[in-house]
Short mmCIF file of C-alpha atoms in Angstrom, two decimals:
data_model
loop_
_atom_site.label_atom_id
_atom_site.label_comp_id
_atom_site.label_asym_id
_atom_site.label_seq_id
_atom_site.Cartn_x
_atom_site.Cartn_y
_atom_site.Cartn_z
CA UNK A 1 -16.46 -31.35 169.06
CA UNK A 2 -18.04 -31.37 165.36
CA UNK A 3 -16.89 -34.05 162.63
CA UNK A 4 -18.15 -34.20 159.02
CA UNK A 5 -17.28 -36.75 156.45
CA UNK A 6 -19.45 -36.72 153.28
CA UNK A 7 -23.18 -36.14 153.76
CA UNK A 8 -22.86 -37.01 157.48
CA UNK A 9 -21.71 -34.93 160.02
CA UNK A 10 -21.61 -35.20 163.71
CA UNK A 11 -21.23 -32.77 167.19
CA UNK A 12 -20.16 -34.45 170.31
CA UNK A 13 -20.34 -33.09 174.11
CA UNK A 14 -18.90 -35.03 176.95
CA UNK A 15 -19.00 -33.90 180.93
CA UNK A 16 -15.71 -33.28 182.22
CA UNK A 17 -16.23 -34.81 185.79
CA UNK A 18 -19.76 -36.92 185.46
CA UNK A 19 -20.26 -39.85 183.03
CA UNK A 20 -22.67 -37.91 180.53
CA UNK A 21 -22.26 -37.48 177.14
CA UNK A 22 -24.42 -35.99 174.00
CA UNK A 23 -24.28 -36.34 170.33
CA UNK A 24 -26.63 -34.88 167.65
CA UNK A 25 -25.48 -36.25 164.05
CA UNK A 26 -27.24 -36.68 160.59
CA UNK A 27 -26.21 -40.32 158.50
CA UNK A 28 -26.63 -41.41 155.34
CA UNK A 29 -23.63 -42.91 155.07
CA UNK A 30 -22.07 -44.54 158.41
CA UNK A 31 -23.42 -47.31 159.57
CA UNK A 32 -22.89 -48.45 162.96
CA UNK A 33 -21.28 -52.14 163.70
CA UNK A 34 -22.94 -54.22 166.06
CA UNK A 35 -21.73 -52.20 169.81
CA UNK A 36 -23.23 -51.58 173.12
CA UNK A 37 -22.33 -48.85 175.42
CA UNK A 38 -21.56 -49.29 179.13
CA UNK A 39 -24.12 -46.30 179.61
CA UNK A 40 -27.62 -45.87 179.47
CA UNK A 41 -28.59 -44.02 175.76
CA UNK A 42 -31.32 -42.32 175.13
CA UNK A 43 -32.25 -40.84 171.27
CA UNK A 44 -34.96 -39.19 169.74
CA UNK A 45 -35.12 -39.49 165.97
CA UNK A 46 -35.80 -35.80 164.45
CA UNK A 47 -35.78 -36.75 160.41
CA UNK A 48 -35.55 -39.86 158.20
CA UNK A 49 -35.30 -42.98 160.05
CA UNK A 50 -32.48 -45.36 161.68
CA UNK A 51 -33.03 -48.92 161.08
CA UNK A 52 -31.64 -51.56 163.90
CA UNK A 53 -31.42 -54.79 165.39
CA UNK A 54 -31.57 -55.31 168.91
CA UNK A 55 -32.62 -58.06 171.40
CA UNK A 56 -33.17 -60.59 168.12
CA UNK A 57 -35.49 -58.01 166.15
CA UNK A 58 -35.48 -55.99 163.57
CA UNK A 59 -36.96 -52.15 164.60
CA UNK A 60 -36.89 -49.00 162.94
CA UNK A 61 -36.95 -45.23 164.76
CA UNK A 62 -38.98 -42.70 162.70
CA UNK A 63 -38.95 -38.74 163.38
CA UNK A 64 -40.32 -38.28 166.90
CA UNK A 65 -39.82 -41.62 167.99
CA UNK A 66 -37.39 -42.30 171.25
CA UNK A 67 -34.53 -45.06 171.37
CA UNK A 68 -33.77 -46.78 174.49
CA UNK A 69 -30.58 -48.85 175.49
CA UNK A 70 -30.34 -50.15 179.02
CA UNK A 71 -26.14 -50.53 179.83
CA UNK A 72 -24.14 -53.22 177.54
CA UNK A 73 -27.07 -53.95 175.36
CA UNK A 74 -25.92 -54.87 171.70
CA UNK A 75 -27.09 -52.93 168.66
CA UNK A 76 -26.17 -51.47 165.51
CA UNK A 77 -28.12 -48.69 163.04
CA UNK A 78 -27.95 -47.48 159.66
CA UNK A 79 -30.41 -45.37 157.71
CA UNK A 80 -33.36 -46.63 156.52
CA UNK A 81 -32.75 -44.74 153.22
CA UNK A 82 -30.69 -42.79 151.04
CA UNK A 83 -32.04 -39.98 152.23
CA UNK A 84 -30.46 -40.27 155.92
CA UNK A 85 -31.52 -39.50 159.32
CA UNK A 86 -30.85 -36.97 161.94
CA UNK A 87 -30.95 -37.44 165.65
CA UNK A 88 -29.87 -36.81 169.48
CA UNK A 89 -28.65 -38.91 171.72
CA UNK A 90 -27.61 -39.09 175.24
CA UNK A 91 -25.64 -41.28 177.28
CA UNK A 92 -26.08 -41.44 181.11
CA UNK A 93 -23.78 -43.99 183.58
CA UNK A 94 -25.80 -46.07 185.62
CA UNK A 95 -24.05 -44.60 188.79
CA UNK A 96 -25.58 -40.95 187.74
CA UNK A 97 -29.27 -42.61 186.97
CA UNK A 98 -29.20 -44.25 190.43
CA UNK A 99 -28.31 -41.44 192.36
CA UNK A 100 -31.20 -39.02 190.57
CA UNK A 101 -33.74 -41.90 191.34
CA UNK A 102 -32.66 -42.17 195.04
CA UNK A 103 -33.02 -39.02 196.18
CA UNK A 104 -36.70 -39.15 193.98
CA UNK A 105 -37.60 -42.01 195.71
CA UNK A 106 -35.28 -43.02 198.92
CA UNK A 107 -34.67 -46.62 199.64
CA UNK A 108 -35.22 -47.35 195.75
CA UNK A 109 -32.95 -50.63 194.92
CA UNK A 110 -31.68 -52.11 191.88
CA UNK A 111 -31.68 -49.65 188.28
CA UNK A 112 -34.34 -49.45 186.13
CA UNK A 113 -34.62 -51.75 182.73
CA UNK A 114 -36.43 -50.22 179.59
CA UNK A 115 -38.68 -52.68 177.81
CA UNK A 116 -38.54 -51.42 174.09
CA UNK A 117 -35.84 -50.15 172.23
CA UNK A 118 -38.26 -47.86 170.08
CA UNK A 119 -40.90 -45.90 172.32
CA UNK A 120 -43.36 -43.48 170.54
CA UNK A 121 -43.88 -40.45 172.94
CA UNK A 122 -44.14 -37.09 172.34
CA UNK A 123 -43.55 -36.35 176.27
CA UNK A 124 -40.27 -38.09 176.03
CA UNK A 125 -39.10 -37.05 173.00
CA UNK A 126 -39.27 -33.22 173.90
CA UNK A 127 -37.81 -34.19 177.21
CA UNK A 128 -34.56 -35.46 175.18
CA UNK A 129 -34.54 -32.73 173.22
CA UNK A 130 -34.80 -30.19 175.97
CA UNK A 131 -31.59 -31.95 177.72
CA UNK A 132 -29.43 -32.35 174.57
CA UNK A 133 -30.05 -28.47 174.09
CA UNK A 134 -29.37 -27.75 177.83
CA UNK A 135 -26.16 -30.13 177.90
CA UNK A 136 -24.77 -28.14 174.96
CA UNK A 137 -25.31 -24.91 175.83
CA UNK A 138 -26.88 -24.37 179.40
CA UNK A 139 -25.49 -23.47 182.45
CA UNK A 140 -24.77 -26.58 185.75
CA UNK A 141 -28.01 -25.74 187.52
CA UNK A 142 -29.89 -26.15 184.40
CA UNK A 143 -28.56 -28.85 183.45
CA UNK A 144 -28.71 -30.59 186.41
CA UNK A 145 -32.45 -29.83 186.55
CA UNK A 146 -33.47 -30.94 182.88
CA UNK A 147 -31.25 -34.22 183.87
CA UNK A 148 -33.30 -35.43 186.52
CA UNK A 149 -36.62 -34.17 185.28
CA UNK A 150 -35.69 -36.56 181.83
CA UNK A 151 -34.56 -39.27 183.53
CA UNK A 152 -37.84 -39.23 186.17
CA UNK A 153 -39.79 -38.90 182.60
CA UNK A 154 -38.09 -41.86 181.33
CA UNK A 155 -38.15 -44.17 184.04
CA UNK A 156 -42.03 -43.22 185.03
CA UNK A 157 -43.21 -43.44 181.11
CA UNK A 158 -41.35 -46.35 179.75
CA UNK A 159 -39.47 -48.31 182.19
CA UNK A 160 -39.89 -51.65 184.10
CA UNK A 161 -41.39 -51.17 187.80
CA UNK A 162 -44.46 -50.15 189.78
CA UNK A 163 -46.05 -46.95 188.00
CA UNK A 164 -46.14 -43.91 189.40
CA UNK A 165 -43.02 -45.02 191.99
CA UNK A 166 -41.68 -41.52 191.58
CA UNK A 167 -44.94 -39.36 191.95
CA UNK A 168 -43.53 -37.96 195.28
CA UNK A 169 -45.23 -34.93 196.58
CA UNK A 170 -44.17 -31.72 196.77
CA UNK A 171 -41.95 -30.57 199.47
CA UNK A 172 -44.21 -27.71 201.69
CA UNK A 173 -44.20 -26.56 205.28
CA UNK A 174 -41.78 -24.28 207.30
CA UNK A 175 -39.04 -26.25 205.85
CA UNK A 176 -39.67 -25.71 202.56
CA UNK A 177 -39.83 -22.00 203.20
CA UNK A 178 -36.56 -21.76 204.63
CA UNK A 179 -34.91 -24.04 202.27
CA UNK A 180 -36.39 -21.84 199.36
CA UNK A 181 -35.19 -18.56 200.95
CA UNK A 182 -31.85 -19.55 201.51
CA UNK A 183 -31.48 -20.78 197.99
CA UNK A 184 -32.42 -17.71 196.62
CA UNK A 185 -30.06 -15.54 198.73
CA UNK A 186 -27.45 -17.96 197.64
CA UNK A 187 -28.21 -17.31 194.14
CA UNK A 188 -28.97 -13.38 194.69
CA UNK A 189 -25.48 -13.38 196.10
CA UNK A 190 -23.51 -15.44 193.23
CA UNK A 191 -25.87 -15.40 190.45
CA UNK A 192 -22.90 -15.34 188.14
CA UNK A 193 -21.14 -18.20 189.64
CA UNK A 194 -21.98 -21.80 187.33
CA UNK A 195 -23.53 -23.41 190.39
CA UNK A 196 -24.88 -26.88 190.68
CA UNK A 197 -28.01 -28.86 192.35
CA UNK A 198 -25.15 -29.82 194.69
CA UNK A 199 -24.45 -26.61 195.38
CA UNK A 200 -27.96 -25.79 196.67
CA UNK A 201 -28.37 -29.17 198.40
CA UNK A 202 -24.81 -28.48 200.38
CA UNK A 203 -25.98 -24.83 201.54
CA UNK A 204 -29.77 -26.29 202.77
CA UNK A 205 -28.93 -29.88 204.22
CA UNK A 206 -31.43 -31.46 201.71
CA UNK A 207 -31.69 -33.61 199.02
CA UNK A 208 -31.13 -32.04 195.20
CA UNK A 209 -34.83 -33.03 194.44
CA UNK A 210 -36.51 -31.48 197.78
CA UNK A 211 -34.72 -28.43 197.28
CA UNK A 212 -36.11 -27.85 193.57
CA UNK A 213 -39.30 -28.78 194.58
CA UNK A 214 -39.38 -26.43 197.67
CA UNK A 215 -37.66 -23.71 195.53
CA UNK A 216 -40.85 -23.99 192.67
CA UNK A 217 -43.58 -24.10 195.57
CA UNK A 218 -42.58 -21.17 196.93
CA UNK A 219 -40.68 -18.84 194.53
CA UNK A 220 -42.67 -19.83 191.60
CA UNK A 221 -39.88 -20.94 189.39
CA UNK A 222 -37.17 -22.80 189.01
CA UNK A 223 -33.85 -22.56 190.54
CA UNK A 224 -32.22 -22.35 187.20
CA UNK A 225 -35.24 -20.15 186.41
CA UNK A 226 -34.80 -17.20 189.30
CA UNK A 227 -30.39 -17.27 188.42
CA UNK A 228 -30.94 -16.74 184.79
CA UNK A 229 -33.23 -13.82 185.52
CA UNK A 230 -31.10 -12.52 188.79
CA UNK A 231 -28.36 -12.45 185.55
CA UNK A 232 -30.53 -10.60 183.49
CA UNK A 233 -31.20 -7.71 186.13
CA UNK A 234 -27.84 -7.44 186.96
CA UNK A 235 -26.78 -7.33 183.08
CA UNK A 236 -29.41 -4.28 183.12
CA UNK A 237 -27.68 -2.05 185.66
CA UNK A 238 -24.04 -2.59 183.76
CA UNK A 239 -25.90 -2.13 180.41
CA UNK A 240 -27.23 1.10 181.44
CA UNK A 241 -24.10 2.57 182.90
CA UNK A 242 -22.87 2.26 179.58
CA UNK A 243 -20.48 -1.17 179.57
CA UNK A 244 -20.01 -3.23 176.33
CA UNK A 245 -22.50 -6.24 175.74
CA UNK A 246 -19.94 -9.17 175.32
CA UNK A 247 -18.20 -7.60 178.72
CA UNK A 248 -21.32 -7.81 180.75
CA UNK A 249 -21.98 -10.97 179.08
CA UNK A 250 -19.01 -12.69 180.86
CA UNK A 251 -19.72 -10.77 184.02
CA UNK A 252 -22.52 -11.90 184.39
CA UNK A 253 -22.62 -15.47 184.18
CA UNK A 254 -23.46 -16.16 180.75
CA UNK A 255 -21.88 -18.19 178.26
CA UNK A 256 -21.42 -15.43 175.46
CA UNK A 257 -22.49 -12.12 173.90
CA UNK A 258 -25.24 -14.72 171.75
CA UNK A 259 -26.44 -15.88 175.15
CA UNK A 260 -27.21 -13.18 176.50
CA UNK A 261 -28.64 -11.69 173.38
CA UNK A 262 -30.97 -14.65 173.38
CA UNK A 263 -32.27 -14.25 176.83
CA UNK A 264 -32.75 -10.63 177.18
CA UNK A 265 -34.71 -10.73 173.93
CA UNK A 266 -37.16 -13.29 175.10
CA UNK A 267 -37.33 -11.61 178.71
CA UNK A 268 -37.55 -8.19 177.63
CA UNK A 269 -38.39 -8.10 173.71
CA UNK A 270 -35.35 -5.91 172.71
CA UNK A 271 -31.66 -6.34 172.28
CA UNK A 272 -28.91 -6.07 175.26
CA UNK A 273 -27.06 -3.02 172.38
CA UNK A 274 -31.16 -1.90 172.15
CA UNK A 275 -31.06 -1.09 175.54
CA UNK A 276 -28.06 0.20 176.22
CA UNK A 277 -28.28 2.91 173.41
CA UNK A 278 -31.62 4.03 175.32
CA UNK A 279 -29.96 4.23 178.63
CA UNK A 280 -26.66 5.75 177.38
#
């Protein structure tokens, strides 16, 4: 959903059945009254600067920086000039952050608490940026993966607790094999179904996080990884026989004729009409 009003304009994404939202917005104008969320929220500043108070001080979020709001925490913002700023932010329910951190570390109690507001970290700040980009327009797997990667990121980098608590070690053995293999068949065999980490957890009997980190021992890639490219092969064969580019598009799995467009360029350095005019 996109609003503008003035100089500042805003575009807003909210899950349909998880409590996870996204907004990337530029303000000069607006300035926010004094608020907390019942989430977590997470920004990254990407031009100009938001000024804000929060637990009795005064702080300021420059381009690059990250913002960090444990649940019910009171703030407010404005811009720190006329010139505005522009930023992401995401907003995660505590229910979804303790569920990604138990099956990263089982038997974890009680949720994590971020110390600053303002964190300078390049690591971070790409990770946020990678998820708001994958919330808008990726498919469930992929988001799924980028949300527990970013929220493992956040809690090991700049949260309260013993470091390196969710360093576990990759899944190998016999059981890793077999839970890679019959994640890949799954995804051979419905590649153009939007399926989620539960999805692949339900069909191997393990946990979200041991199945992603079998998958990427063994196969290489991620699971998000091996369906976008299962799409692309597929998309080849129709392409070739001679169907339309938005029709194989849907067929396929992805989101639109852009999408696809996108990912077949950066796969195979031409366009999906490109190749179709060769194999026609």
């Amino acid at each position: 959903m996109a609003r503008q009003q003035g100089r500042d304009w805003a575009r807003y994404w909210r899950s349909a059945d998880r409590p996870l939202e996204a907004m990337h917005a530029h303000f000069a104008e607006h300035a926010y009254h004094r608020h907390s969320h019942e989430t977590y929220s997470f920004g990254v500043t990407e031009r100009g600067a938001q000024a804000f108070t929060c637990r009795g001080a005064a702080h300021t979020s420059a381009a690059g920086m990250v913002m960090a709001f444990n649940p019910d925490e009171p703030h407010d913002g404005h811009a720190d000039s006329e010139l505005g700023f522009t930023y992401r932010i995401v907003h995660i329910g505590p229910e979804l952050i303790t569920g990604l951190l138990a099956e990263r570390v089982p038997g974890r109690a009680g949720l994590p608490l971020f110390r600053e507001p303002v964190v300078f970290d390049p690591v971070l700040a790409d990770a946020l940026r990678a998820l708001h980009d994958g919330l808008a327009t990726g498919g469930r797997l992929r988001q799924d993966e980028l949300l527990a990667d970013t929220v493992a990121a956040l809690v090991r980098r700049a949260a309260t607790g013993p470091a390196g608590a969710l360093a576990a070690a990759p899944t190998t053995g016999r059981a890793a094999v077999r839970a890679a293999d019959l994640v890949r068949d799954l995804l051979d065999a419905a590649f153009a179904e939007d399926l989620g980490a539960d999805d692949l957890a339900g069909a191997t009997g393990l946990s979200r996080y041991a199945v992603y980190r079998a998958f990427r021992a063994v196969h290489g890639m991620s699971p998000s990884d091996y369906q976008r490219q299962a799409r692309l092969r597929a998309a080849r064969g129709l392409l070739a026989a001679g169907r339309g580019v938005a029709e194989v598009a849907a067929e396929v799995g992805f989101a639109d004729q852009a999408h696809l467009t996108r990912w077949f360029g950066r796969y195979y350095g031409i366009t999906p009409g490109a190749y179709r005019r060769s194999a026609v």
